[in-house]
Amino acid sequence: MTAPEIFDRSARRRRRDRAAPHYRAHDFVRAAMLDGIMERLQSVKRTFTDVLDLGSFDASFAAPGGARVARLDAGLGFARHGHGVQADEDRLPFADGSFDLVISAGVLDQINDVPGALSLARRVLRPDGLFMGALLGAGSLSTLRAALRTAESERPVARLHPQIDVRSAGDLLMRAGFALPVADTETLRVRYGDLGRLLGDLRGMAATNLLVGRQPIGRDTLAHAAGAFAEAADPDGRTPERFEIIFLTGWSPSPDQPAPARRGSATASLATALGKKG
């Protein structure tokens, strides 16, 4: 069955190309994701030789140990910058078993077919290869979401993307066929002087509304949202916003791996899953 087209693929490519020239000024969320991935990779006692950076943005991910890196991004500008391939993450152009490590930071929450993308990531891994991903999950942008609800209380419009929670993320790894799946979360908190600064960051990180059938926001609505956002400010006049980062870890199945955990326990044992190579 074909996955529904929730996100506008063409708009996503255009937004990424628009963000590419100045992305480094707005990359703090993905930088936190990459830091978390690298921290988790340090617990894995093995050497990687062929790595796929799935959703590469500005190619800031540095593979461990000097491994070869192939990069893929939906935006032409990002793909060219990283000397990579332009393609959607749920339509991979690589042969099965091409990599022993796949990392993906900051794109899985913008993909139409997330289960399909994860299944493809598993297929391009060799047996006992490792997938490590990070995405914005449920609870992200809660202050912005509340401000928009206040501004459009009479006629609410879908302006923010649907969000995956940590338990569902673990289930998606299992559904995609990964062994030893783990999903865990970290919270990144940022304080903004006004709504315009937050919206500027979202544009700069290519994270604005990509929903099919999206509607433009009017000036009056935006002004009301800005007022509601300001009302949520701390005494110093800055409004807190949160980015909930879900980290995903899974192994491509191999006969010498431990037996998988029972269904529903994907968040249980990060140390065991990452340290199994010791």
Tab-separated table of C-alpha atoms in Angstrom:
chain	number	residue	atom	x	y	z
A	1	MET	CA	0.000	0.000	0.000
A	2	THR	CA	1.344	3.441	-0.955
A	3	ALA	CA	1.916	5.844	1.941
A	4	PRO	CA	-0.206	9.014	1.862
A	5	GLU	CA	1.517	12.193	0.682
A	6	ILE	CA	1.416	14.256	3.859
A	7	PHE	CA	4.258	16.560	2.874
A	8	ASP	CA	4.778	18.466	-0.368
A	9	ARG	CA	7.985	16.996	-1.827
A	10	SER	CA	8.540	19.858	-4.280
A	11	ALA	CA	8.087	22.495	-1.577
A	12	ARG	CA	10.476	20.596	0.658
A	13	ARG	CA	13.182	20.696	-2.006
A	14	ARG	CA	12.637	24.420	-2.555
A	15	ARG	CA	12.733	25.213	1.163
A	16	ARG	CA	15.963	23.286	1.582
A	17	ASP	CA	17.538	25.120	-1.331
A	18	ARG	CA	16.414	28.432	0.174
A	19	ALA	CA	17.943	27.523	3.537
A	20	ALA	CA	21.233	26.143	2.201
A	21	PRO	CA	23.261	29.387	1.812
A	22	HIS	CA	22.798	30.510	5.445
A	23	TYR	CA	22.057	27.208	7.165
A	24	ARG	CA	25.038	27.366	9.513
A	25	ALA	CA	23.461	30.351	11.307
A	26	HIS	CA	20.410	28.243	12.224
A	27	ASP	CA	21.790	24.724	12.628
A	28	PHE	CA	21.682	24.468	16.436
A	29	VAL	CA	18.982	21.761	16.532
A	30	ARG	CA	20.770	19.486	14.079
A	31	ALA	CA	24.065	20.236	15.799
A	32	ALA	CA	22.547	18.941	19.048
A	33	MET	CA	21.303	15.871	17.188
A	34	LEU	CA	24.741	15.148	15.739
A	35	ASP	CA	26.351	15.638	19.146
A	36	GLY	CA	23.939	13.078	20.590
A	37	ILE	CA	24.591	10.622	17.778
A	38	MET	CA	28.367	10.962	18.149
A	39	GLU	CA	28.097	10.488	21.909
A	40	ARG	CA	26.167	7.264	21.362
A	41	LEU	CA	28.580	6.103	18.665
A	42	GLN	CA	31.448	6.399	21.135
A	43	SER	CA	29.857	3.551	23.091
A	44	VAL	CA	29.959	1.241	20.066
A	45	LYS	CA	33.147	-0.820	20.058
A	46	ARG	CA	33.644	-1.390	16.360
A	47	THR	CA	35.079	0.195	13.235
A	48	PHE	CA	32.941	1.496	10.375
A	49	THR	CA	34.164	1.734	6.798
A	50	ASP	CA	31.153	2.823	4.693
A	51	VAL	CA	28.723	5.383	6.083
A	52	LEU	CA	25.541	6.937	4.674
A	53	ASP	CA	24.575	10.426	5.861
A	54	LEU	CA	20.832	10.318	5.182
A	55	GLY	CA	19.614	13.904	4.955
A	56	SER	CA	23.026	15.512	4.956
A	57	PHE	CA	22.200	19.264	5.091
A	58	ASP	CA	25.571	21.089	5.025
A	59	ALA	CA	27.681	17.888	5.308
A	60	SER	CA	28.739	18.783	8.858
A	61	PHE	CA	28.589	15.164	10.000
A	62	ALA	CA	32.112	13.757	10.231
A	63	ALA	CA	32.256	9.971	10.071
A	64	PRO	CA	34.200	8.219	12.832
A	65	GLY	CA	37.623	6.840	12.131
A	66	GLY	CA	37.996	8.293	8.655
A	67	ALA	CA	35.309	6.083	7.119
A	68	ARG	CA	34.061	6.757	3.602
A	69	VAL	CA	30.856	8.824	3.622
A	70	ALA	CA	28.101	8.925	1.006
A	71	ARG	CA	25.663	11.787	1.450
A	72	LEU	CA	22.061	12.172	0.349
A	73	ASP	CA	19.747	15.161	0.640
A	74	ALA	CA	16.393	16.092	-0.871
A	75	GLY	CA	17.684	19.600	-1.624
A	76	LEU	CA	19.956	20.175	-4.605
A	77	GLY	CA	21.991	22.833	-2.803
A	78	PHE	CA	22.731	20.639	0.196
A	79	ALA	CA	23.435	17.610	-2.008
A	80	ARG	CA	25.925	19.574	-4.112
A	81	HIS	CA	27.599	21.058	-1.056
A	82	GLY	CA	28.262	17.575	0.309
A	83	HIS	CA	29.197	16.097	-3.097
A	84	GLY	CA	26.268	13.778	-2.573
A	85	VAL	CA	23.095	12.539	-4.227
A	86	GLN	CA	19.815	14.429	-4.455
A	87	ALA	CA	16.936	12.087	-3.582
A	88	ASP	CA	14.168	11.634	-1.038
A	89	GLU	CA	14.946	9.548	2.021
A	90	ASP	CA	12.060	7.179	1.302
A	91	ARG	CA	13.336	6.612	-2.267
A	92	LEU	CA	16.951	5.563	-1.808
A	93	PRO	CA	19.102	4.965	-4.910
A	94	PHE	CA	21.664	2.703	-3.172
A	95	ALA	CA	22.085	-1.054	-3.471
A	96	ASP	CA	21.239	-3.337	-0.575
A	97	GLY	CA	24.123	-3.960	1.806
A	98	SER	CA	26.149	-0.922	0.730
A	99	PHE	CA	26.915	0.478	4.198
A	100	ASP	CA	27.792	-0.624	7.716
A	101	LEU	CA	26.530	2.614	9.326
A	102	VAL	CA	23.590	4.860	8.397
A	103	ILE	CA	22.984	8.077	10.306
A	104	SER	CA	20.034	10.428	9.840
A	105	ALA	CA	19.691	13.709	11.747
A	106	GLY	CA	16.795	16.123	11.366
A	107	VAL	CA	14.781	14.773	8.432
A	108	LEU	CA	12.674	11.786	9.499
A	109	ASP	CA	9.908	14.101	10.753
A	110	GLN	CA	9.503	15.538	7.206
A	111	ILE	CA	9.215	12.285	5.249
A	112	ASN	CA	5.953	10.979	3.804
A	113	ASP	CA	6.785	7.303	4.327
A	114	VAL	CA	8.722	7.032	7.578
A	115	PRO	CA	8.288	3.232	7.880
A	116	GLY	CA	9.414	2.890	4.275
A	117	ALA	CA	12.427	5.142	4.812
A	118	LEU	CA	13.496	3.137	7.867
A	119	SER	CA	13.017	-0.139	5.982
A	120	LEU	CA	15.187	1.168	3.147
A	121	ALA	CA	17.830	2.298	5.633
A	122	ARG	CA	17.897	-1.230	7.038
A	123	ARG	CA	18.123	-2.761	3.559
A	124	VAL	CA	21.154	-0.678	2.547
A	125	LEU	CA	22.936	-1.824	5.718
A	126	ARG	CA	25.069	-4.938	5.763
A	127	PRO	CA	24.204	-7.637	8.317
A	128	ASP	CA	24.985	-6.336	11.808
A	129	GLY	CA	25.194	-2.775	10.458
A	130	LEU	CA	24.060	0.113	12.641
A	131	PHE	CA	21.381	2.767	12.117
A	132	MET	CA	21.414	5.881	14.299
A	133	GLY	CA	18.843	8.612	13.768
A	134	ALA	CA	17.469	11.738	15.409
A	135	LEU	CA	14.271	13.666	14.746
A	136	LEU	CA	12.019	16.249	16.339
A	137	GLY	CA	9.330	14.433	18.276
A	138	ALA	CA	6.138	14.997	20.221
A	139	GLY	CA	6.277	18.021	22.511
A	140	SER	CA	8.424	20.111	20.176
A	141	LEU	CA	7.450	23.753	19.581
A	142	SER	CA	4.767	23.601	22.252
A	143	THR	CA	4.801	27.373	22.830
A	144	LEU	CA	4.421	28.132	19.128
A	145	ARG	CA	1.656	25.568	18.841
A	146	ALA	CA	-0.230	27.160	21.747
A	147	ALA	CA	0.198	30.663	20.278
A	148	LEU	CA	-1.238	29.553	16.946
A	149	ARG	CA	-4.167	27.858	18.667
A	150	THR	CA	-4.906	31.116	20.473
A	151	ALA	CA	-4.636	33.169	17.295
A	152	GLU	CA	-6.849	30.826	15.278
A	153	SER	CA	-9.202	29.618	17.983
A	154	GLU	CA	-12.310	30.150	15.850
A	155	ARG	CA	-10.946	28.551	12.676
A	156	PRO	CA	-7.892	26.430	13.517
A	157	VAL	CA	-5.572	25.571	10.630
A	158	ALA	CA	-2.915	22.842	10.518
A	159	ARG	CA	0.369	24.760	10.454
A	160	LEU	CA	2.738	22.459	12.345
A	161	HIS	CA	3.695	18.948	11.343
A	162	PRO	CA	2.287	15.857	13.066
A	163	GLN	CA	4.738	14.569	15.657
A	164	ILE	CA	5.995	11.097	16.566
A	165	ASP	CA	6.325	10.168	20.241
A	166	VAL	CA	9.172	8.087	21.606
A	167	ARG	CA	7.164	4.879	22.003
A	168	SER	CA	5.874	5.079	18.432
A	169	ALA	CA	9.422	5.724	17.234
A	170	GLY	CA	10.597	2.515	18.881
A	171	ASP	CA	7.708	0.634	17.287
A	172	LEU	CA	8.663	2.046	13.866
A	173	LEU	CA	12.176	0.628	14.256
A	174	MET	CA	10.738	-2.796	15.022
A	175	ARG	CA	8.306	-2.545	12.119
A	176	ALA	CA	11.210	-1.729	9.794
A	177	GLY	CA	12.954	-4.945	10.844
A	178	PHE	CA	15.739	-3.567	13.041
A	179	ALA	CA	17.150	-5.737	15.790
A	180	LEU	CA	17.790	-4.403	19.318
A	181	PRO	CA	15.776	-1.204	18.701
A	182	VAL	CA	16.150	1.683	21.129
A	183	ALA	CA	14.413	5.069	21.242
A	184	ASP	CA	15.189	7.737	23.829
A	185	THR	CA	14.694	11.486	24.142
A	186	GLU	CA	16.525	14.662	25.094
A	187	THR	CA	15.071	18.162	25.452
A	188	LEU	CA	16.671	21.249	23.928
A	189	ARG	CA	15.335	24.528	25.368
A	190	VAL	CA	15.762	27.879	23.616
A	191	ARG	CA	14.546	31.340	24.690
A	192	TYR	CA	13.392	33.884	22.108
A	193	GLY	CA	12.938	37.620	22.275
A	194	ASP	CA	9.963	37.470	19.908
A	195	LEU	CA	8.078	35.156	17.569
A	196	GLY	CA	9.863	36.521	14.523
A	197	ARG	CA	13.195	35.157	15.780
A	198	LEU	CA	11.729	31.674	16.190
A	199	LEU	CA	10.093	31.748	12.761
A	200	GLY	CA	13.378	32.950	11.275
A	201	ASP	CA	15.183	29.973	12.809
A	202	LEU	CA	12.561	27.565	11.459
A	203	ARG	CA	12.947	29.021	7.969
A	204	GLY	CA	16.716	28.914	8.292
A	205	MET	CA	16.709	25.245	9.263
A	206	ALA	CA	14.194	24.339	6.507
A	207	ALA	CA	11.584	23.393	9.095
A	208	THR	CA	8.569	25.474	8.083
A	209	ASN	CA	5.160	24.098	7.104
A	210	LEU	CA	5.414	21.522	4.304
A	211	LEU	CA	1.947	20.015	4.637
A	212	VAL	CA	0.024	19.329	1.466
A	213	GLY	CA	-2.866	21.819	1.302
A	214	ARG	CA	-1.184	24.279	3.664
A	215	GLN	CA	-2.684	27.772	3.831
A	216	PRO	CA	-0.827	31.086	4.104
A	217	ILE	CA	-1.069	32.863	7.430
A	218	GLY	CA	-2.580	36.346	7.367
A	219	ARG	CA	-1.039	39.419	8.950
A	220	ASP	CA	-3.747	39.716	11.585
A	221	THR	CA	-3.384	36.077	12.588
A	222	LEU	CA	0.390	36.399	12.734
A	223	ALA	CA	0.085	39.507	14.901
A	224	HIS	CA	-2.266	37.695	17.304
A	225	ALA	CA	0.114	34.735	17.442
A	226	ALA	CA	3.032	37.063	18.166
A	227	GLY	CA	1.057	38.591	21.024
A	228	ALA	CA	0.213	35.181	22.497
A	229	PHE	CA	3.847	34.124	22.156
A	230	ALA	CA	4.984	37.269	23.981
A	231	GLU	CA	2.473	36.647	26.787
A	232	ALA	CA	4.247	33.348	27.507
A	233	ALA	CA	7.523	35.183	28.155
A	234	ASP	CA	9.539	34.901	31.348
A	235	PRO	CA	9.960	38.004	33.540
A	236	ASP	CA	12.999	39.012	31.481
A	237	GLY	CA	10.834	39.232	28.352
A	238	ARG	CA	12.131	36.114	26.605
A	239	THR	CA	9.803	33.278	25.675
A	240	PRO	CA	10.964	29.671	26.216
A	241	GLU	CA	10.516	27.133	23.427
A	242	ARG	CA	11.388	23.455	23.449
A	243	PHE	CA	12.684	21.008	20.884
A	244	GLU	CA	12.170	17.364	21.868
A	245	ILE	CA	14.809	15.249	20.124
A	246	ILE	CA	14.134	11.532	19.716
A	247	PHE	CA	17.234	9.409	19.170
A	248	LEU	CA	16.849	6.072	17.387
A	249	THR	CA	19.231	3.122	17.353
A	250	GLY	CA	18.797	-0.200	15.563
A	251	TRP	CA	20.933	-2.965	14.124
A	252	SER	CA	20.540	-4.746	10.826
A	253	PRO	CA	19.695	-8.359	11.733
A	254	SER	CA	22.530	-10.863	11.939
A	255	PRO	CA	22.578	-14.478	13.206
A	256	ASP	CA	25.170	-13.734	15.924
A	257	GLN	CA	23.113	-11.013	17.628
A	258	PRO	CA	21.337	-11.465	20.964
A	259	ALA	CA	17.626	-12.274	20.801
A	260	PRO	CA	15.457	-9.164	20.254
A	261	ALA	CA	13.592	-7.610	23.147
A	262	ARG	CA	9.890	-8.220	23.451
A	263	ARG	CA	7.613	-5.866	21.533
A	264	GLY	CA	6.987	-2.590	23.326
A	265	SER	CA	10.285	-2.526	25.230
A	266	ALA	CA	12.282	-0.520	22.665
A	267	THR	CA	13.109	2.255	25.142
A	268	ALA	CA	14.439	-0.061	27.810
A	269	SER	CA	18.164	-0.684	27.407
A	270	LEU	CA	20.277	1.886	25.604
A	271	ALA	CA	23.500	0.713	27.261
A	272	THR	CA	22.961	-2.902	26.216
A	273	ALA	CA	22.168	-2.047	22.611
A	274	LEU	CA	25.100	0.320	22.158
A	275	GLY	CA	27.614	-1.669	24.150
A	276	LYS	CA	26.920	-5.074	22.681
A	277	LYS	CA	30.170	-4.971	20.667
A	278	GLY	CA	32.374	-4.704	23.731
